[in-house]
PDB file of C-alpha atoms in Angstrom:
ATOM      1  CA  UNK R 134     -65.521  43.155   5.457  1.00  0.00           C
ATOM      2  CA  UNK R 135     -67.454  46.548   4.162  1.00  0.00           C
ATOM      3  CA  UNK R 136     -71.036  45.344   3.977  1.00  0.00           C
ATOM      4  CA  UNK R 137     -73.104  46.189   0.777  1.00  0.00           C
ATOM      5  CA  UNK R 138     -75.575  48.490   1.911  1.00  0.00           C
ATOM      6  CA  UNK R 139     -72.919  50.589   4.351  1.00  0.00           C
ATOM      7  CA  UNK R 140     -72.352  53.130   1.718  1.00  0.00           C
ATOM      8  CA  UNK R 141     -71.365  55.401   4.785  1.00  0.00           C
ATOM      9  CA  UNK R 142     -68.277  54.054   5.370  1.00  0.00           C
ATOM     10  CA  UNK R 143     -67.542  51.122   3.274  1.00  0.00           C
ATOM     11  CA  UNK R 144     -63.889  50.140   4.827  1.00  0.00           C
ATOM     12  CA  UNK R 145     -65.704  49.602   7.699  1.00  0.00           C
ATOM     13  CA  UNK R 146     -68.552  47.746   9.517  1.00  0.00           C
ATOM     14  CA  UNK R 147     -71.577  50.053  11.176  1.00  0.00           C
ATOM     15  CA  UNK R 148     -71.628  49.319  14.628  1.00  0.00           C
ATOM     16  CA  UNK R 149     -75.239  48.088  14.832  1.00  0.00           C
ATOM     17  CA  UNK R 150     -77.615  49.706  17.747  1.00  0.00           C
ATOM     18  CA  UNK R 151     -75.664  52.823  18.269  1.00  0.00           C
ATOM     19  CA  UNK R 152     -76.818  56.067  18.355  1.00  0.00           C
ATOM     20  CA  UNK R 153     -75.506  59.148  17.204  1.00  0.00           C
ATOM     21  CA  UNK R 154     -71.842  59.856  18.672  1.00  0.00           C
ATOM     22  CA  UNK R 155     -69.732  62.475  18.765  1.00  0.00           C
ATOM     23  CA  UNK R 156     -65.758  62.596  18.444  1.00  0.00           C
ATOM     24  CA  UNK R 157     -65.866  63.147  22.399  1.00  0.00           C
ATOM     25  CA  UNK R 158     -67.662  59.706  22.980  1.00  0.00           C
ATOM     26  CA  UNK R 159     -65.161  58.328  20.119  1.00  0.00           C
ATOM     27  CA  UNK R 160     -62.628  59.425  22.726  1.00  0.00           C
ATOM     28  CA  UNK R 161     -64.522  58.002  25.575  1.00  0.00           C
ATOM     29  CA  UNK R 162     -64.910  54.177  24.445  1.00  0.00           C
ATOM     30  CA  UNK R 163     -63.121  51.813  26.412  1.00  0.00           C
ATOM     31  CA  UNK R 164     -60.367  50.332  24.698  1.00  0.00           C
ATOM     32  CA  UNK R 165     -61.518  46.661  22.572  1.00  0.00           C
ATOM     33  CA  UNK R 166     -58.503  44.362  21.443  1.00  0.00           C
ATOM     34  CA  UNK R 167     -60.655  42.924  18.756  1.00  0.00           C
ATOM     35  CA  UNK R 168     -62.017  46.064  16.633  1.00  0.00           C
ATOM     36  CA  UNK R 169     -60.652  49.751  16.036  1.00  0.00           C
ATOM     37  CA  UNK R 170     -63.330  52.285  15.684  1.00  0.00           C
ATOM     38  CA  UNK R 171     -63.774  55.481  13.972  1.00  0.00           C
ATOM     39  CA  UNK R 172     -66.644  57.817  13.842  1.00  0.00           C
ATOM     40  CA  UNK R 173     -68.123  58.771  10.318  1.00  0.00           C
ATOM     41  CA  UNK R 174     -71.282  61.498  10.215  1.00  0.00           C
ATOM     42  CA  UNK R 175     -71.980  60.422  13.879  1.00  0.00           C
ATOM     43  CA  UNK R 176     -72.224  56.426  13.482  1.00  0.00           C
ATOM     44  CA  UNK R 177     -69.835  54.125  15.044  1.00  0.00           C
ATOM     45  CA  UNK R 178     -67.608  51.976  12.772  1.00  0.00           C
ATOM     46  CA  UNK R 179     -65.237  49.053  13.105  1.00  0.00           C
ATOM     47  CA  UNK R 180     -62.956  47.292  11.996  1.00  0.00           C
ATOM     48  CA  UNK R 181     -60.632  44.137  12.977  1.00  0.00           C
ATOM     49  CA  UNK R 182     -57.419  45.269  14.811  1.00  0.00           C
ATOM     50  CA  UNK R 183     -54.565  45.363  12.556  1.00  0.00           C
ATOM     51  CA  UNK R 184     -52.506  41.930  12.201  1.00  0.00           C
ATOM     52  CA  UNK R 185     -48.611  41.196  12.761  1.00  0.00           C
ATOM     53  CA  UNK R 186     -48.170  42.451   8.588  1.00  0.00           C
ATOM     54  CA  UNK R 187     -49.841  45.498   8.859  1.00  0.00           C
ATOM     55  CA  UNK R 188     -49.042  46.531  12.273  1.00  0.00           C
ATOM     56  CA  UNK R 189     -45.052  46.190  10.807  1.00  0.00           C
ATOM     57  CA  UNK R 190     -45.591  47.899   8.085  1.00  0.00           C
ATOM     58  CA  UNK R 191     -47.338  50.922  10.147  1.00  0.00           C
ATOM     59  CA  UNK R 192     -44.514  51.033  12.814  1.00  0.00           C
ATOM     60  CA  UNK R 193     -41.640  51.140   9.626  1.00  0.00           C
ATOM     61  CA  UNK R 194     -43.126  54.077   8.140  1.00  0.00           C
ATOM     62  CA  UNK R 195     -43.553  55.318  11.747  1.00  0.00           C
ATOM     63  CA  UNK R 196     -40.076  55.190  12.579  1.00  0.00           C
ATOM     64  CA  UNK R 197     -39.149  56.369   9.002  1.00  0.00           C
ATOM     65  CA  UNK R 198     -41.189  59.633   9.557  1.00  0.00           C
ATOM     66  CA  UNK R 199     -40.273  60.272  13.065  1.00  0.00           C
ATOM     67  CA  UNK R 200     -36.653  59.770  12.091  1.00  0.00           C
ATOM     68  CA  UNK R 201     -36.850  62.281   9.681  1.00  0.00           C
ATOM     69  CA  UNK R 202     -39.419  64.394  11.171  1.00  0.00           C
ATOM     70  CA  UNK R 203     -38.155  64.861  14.826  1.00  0.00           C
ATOM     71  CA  UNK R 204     -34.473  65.773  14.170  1.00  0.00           C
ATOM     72  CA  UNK R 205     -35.822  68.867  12.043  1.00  0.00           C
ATOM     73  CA  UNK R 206     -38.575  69.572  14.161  1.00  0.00           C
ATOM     74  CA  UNK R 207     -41.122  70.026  11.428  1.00  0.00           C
ATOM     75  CA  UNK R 208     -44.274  68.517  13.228  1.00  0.00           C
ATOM     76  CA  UNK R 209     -46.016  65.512  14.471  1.00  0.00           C
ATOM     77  CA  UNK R 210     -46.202  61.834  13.891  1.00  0.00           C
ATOM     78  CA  UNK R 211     -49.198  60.100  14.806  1.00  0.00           C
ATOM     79  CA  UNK R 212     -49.851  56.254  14.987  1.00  0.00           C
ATOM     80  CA  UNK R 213     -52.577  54.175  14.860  1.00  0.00           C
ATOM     81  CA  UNK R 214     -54.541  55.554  18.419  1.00  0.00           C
ATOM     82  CA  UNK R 215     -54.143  58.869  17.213  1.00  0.00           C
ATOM     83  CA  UNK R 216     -57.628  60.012  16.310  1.00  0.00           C
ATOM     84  CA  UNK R 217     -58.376  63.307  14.053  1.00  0.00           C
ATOM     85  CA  UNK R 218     -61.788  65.402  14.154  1.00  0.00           C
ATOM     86  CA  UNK R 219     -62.321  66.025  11.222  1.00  0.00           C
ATOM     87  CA  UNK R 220     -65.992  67.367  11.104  1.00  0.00           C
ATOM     88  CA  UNK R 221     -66.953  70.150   8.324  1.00  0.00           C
ATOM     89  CA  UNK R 222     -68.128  73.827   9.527  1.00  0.00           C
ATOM     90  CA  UNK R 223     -71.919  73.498   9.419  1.00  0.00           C
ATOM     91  CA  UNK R 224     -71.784  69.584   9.347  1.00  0.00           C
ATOM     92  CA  UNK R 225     -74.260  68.253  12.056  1.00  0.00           C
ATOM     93  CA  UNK R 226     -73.358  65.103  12.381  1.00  0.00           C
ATOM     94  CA  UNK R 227     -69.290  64.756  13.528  1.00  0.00           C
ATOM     95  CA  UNK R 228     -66.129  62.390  11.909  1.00  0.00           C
ATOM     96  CA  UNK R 229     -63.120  61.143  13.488  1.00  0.00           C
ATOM     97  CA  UNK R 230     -61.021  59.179  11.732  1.00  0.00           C
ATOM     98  CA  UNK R 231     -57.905  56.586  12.980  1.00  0.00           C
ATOM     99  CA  UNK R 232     -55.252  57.067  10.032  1.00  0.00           C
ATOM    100  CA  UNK R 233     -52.566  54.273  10.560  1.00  0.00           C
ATOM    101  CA  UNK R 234     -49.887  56.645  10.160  1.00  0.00           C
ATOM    102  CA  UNK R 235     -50.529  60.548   9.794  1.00  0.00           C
ATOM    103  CA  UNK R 236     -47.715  63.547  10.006  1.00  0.00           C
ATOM    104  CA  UNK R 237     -48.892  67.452  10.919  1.00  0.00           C
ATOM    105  CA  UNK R 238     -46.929  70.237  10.094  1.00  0.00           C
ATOM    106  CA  UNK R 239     -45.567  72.109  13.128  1.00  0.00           C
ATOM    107  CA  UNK R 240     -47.422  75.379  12.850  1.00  0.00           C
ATOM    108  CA  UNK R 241     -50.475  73.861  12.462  1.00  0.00           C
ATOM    109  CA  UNK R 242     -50.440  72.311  16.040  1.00  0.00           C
ATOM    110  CA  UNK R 243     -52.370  72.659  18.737  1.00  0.00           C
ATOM    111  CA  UNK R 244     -50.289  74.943  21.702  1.00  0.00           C
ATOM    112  CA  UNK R 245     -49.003  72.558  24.024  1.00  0.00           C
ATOM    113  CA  UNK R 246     -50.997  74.879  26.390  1.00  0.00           C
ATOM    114  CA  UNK R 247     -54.151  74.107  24.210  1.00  0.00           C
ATOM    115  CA  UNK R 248     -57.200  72.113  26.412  1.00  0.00           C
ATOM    116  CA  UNK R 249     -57.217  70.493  22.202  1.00  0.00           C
ATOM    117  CA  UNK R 250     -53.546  69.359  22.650  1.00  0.00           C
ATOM    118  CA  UNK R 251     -54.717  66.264  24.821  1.00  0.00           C
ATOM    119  CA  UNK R 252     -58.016  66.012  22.328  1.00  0.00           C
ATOM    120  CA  UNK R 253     -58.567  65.023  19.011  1.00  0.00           C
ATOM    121  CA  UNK R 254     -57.145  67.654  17.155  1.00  0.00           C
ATOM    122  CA  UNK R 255     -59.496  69.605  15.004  1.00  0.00           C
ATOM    123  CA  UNK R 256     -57.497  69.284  11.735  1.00  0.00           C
ATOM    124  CA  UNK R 257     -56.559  67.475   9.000  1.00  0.00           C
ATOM    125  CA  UNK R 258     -53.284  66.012   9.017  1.00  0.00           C
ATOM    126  CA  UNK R 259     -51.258  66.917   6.030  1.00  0.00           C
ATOM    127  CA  UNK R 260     -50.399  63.211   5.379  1.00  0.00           C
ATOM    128  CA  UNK R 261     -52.065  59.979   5.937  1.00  0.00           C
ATOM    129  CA  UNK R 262     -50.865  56.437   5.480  1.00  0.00           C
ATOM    130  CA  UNK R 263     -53.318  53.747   5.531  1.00  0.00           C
ATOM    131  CA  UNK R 264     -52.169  49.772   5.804  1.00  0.00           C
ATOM    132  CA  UNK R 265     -55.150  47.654   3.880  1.00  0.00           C
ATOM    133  CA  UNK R 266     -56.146  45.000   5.839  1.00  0.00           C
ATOM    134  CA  UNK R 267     -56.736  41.556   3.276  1.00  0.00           C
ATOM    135  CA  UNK R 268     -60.684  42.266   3.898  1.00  0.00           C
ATOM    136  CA  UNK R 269     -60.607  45.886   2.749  1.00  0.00           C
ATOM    137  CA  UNK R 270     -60.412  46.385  -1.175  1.00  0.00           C
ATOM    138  CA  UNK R 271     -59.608  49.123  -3.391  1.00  0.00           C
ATOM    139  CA  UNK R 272     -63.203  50.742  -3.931  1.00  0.00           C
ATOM    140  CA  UNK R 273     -63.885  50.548  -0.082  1.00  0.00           C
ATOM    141  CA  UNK R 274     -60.379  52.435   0.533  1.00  0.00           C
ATOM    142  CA  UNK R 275     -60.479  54.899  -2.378  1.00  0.00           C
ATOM    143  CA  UNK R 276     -63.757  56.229  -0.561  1.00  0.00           C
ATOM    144  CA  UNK R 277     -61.688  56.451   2.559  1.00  0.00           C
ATOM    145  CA  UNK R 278     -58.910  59.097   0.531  1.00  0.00           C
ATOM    146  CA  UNK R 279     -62.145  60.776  -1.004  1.00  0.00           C
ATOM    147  CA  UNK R 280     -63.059  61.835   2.649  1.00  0.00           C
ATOM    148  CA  UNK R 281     -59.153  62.115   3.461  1.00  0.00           C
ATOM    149  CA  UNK R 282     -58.594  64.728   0.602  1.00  0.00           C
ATOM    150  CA  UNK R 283     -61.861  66.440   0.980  1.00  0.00           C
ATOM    151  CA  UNK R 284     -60.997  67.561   4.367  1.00  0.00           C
ATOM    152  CA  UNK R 285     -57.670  68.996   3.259  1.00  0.00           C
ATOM    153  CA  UNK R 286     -55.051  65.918   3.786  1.00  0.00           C
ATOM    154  CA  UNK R 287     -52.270  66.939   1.516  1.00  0.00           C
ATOM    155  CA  UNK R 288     -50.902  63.436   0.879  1.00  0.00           C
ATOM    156  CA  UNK R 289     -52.210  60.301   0.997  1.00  0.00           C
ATOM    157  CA  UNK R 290     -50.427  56.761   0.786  1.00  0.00           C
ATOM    158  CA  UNK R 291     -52.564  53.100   0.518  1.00  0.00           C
ATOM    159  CA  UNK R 292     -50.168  50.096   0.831  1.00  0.00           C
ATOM    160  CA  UNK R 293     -51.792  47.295   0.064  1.00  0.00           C
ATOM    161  CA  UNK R 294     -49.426  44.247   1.307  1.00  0.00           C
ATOM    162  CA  UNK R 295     -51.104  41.081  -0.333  1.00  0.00           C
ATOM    163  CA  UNK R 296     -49.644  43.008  -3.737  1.00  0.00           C
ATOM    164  CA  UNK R 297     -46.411  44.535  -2.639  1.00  0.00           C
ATOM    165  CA  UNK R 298     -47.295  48.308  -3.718  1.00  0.00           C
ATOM    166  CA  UNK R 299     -48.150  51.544  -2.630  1.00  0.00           C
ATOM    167  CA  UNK R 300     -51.251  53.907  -4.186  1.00  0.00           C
ATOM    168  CA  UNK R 301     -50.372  57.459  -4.090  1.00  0.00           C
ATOM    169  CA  UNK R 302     -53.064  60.218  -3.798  1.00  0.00           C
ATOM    170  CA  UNK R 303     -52.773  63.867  -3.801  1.00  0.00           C
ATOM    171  CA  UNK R 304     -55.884  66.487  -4.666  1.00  0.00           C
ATOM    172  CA  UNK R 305     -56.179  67.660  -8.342  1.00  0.00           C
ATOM    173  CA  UNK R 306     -56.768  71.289  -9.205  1.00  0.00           C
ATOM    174  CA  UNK R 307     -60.216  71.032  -8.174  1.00  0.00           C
ATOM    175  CA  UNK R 308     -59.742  69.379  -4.838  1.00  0.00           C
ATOM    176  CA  UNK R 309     -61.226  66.131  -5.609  1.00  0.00           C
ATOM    177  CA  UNK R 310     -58.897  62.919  -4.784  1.00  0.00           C
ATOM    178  CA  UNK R 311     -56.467  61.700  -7.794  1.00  0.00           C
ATOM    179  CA  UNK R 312     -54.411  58.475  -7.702  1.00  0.00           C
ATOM    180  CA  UNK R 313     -50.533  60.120  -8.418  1.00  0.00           C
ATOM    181  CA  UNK R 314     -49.241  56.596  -8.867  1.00  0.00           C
ATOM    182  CA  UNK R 315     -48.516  52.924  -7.608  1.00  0.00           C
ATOM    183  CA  UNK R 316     -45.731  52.302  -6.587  1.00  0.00           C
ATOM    184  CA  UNK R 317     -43.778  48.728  -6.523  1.00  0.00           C
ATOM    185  CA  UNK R 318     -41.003  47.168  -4.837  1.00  0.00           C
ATOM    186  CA  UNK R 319     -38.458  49.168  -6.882  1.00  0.00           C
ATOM    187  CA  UNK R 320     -39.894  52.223  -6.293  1.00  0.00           C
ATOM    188  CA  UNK R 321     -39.221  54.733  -3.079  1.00  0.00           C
ATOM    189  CA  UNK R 322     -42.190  57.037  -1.154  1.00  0.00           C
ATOM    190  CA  UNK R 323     -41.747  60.873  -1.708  1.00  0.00           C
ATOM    191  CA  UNK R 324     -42.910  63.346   1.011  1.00  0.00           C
ATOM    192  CA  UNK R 325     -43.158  65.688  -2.142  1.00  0.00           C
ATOM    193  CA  UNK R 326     -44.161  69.077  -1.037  1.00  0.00           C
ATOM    194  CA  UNK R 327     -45.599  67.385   2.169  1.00  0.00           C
ATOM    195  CA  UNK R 328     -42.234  66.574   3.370  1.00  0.00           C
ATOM    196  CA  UNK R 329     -39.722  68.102   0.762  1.00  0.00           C
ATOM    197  CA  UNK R 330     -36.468  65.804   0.953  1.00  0.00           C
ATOM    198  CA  UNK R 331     -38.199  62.583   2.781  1.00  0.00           C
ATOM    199  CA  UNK R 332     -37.813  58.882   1.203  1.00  0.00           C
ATOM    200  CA  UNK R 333     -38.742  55.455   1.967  1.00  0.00           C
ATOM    201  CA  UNK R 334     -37.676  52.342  -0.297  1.00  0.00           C
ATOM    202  CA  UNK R 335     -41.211  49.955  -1.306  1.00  0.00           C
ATOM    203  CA  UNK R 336     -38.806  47.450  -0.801  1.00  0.00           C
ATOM    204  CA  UNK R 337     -38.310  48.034   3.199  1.00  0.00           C
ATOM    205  CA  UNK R 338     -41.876  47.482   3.936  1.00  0.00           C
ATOM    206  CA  UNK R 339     -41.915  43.927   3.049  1.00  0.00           C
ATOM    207  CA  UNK R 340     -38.701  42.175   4.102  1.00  0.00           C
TER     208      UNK R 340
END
């Protein structure tokens, strides 16, 4: 699906004969059955809407997270509409990105009196789970966590379905994006430090 020369956004497909957008005009689109778009340095990206697999997968871990999230009241849960600006002080070009899944910590919210509240929220989301669709591929999505981590996303989770497994990626001491592990059908997700005390069997997303 990524084309060879997009070295922008390799996951993705440049829109072709768009001009530079902000996060605003991400917003703005009207809503296309057949792609899902995200904004990288200003250009327009796309990819296919998610399939019956993936979309399953996303709404487990959604429940999973909002059950365990809501009752404690420790933050957010975001699906796969819920866009995140996550453009760099100084940057002059802006990025919003679609995670599949992403959780935010309660205090770092917007106030539900906040004009940003009904916006894209000018954060990073602590975690981030991404579904691979069977066209994306494992140097296309690693450059996808690069940007994830660089921005500050605490936690992030690749399941790749075609292979059963999970990659988990957290920032090293530097700040730069390090795979923690794969994890198979006998293994279990850990909110680590993220979400101290939250687990998900491998096993559950593919039954």
């Amino acid at each position: 699906m990524a084309q060879d020369t997009n070295t922008l956004a390799p996951w993705a497909e440049l829109v072709p004969d768009v001009g530079p957008m902000t996060v605003a005009d991400l917003l703005a689109l009207p809503d296309d059955s057949r792609w899902q778009f995200e904004l990288v340095e200003g250009r327009l990206v796309r990819m296919p809407g998610s399939g019956l697999e993936a979309s399953r997968i996303a709404g487990y871990l959604s429940w999973a997270l909002l059950s365990f999230v809501m009752p404690r009241q420790l933050g957010a849960v975001t699906g796969a509409d819920g866009t995140y600006d996550l453009t760099q002080p100084g940057a002059t070009a802006e990025t919003g990105l679609v995670p599949d899944v992403a959780f935010v910590a309660a205090h770092r919210l917007p106030a539900r009196t906040s004009p940003e509240y009904v916006k894209a929220p000018h954060l990073a989301p602590d975690l981030v789970v991404e579904v691979a669709s069977p066209s994306q591929f494992q140097p296309e999505m690693k450059d996808k966590v690069e940007r994830y981590i660089t921005v500050g996303v605490r936690l992030v989770s690749v399941v790749w379905p075609n292979h059963q497994q999970v990659d988990v990626w957290r920032p090293d001491t530097a700040g730069a994006a390090q795979l923690l592990a794969t994890l198979k059908r006998g293994d279990a997700l850990d909110g680590l430090d993220v979400l101290p005390g939250f687990t998900y069997p491998i096993a559950d997303l593919f039954i």
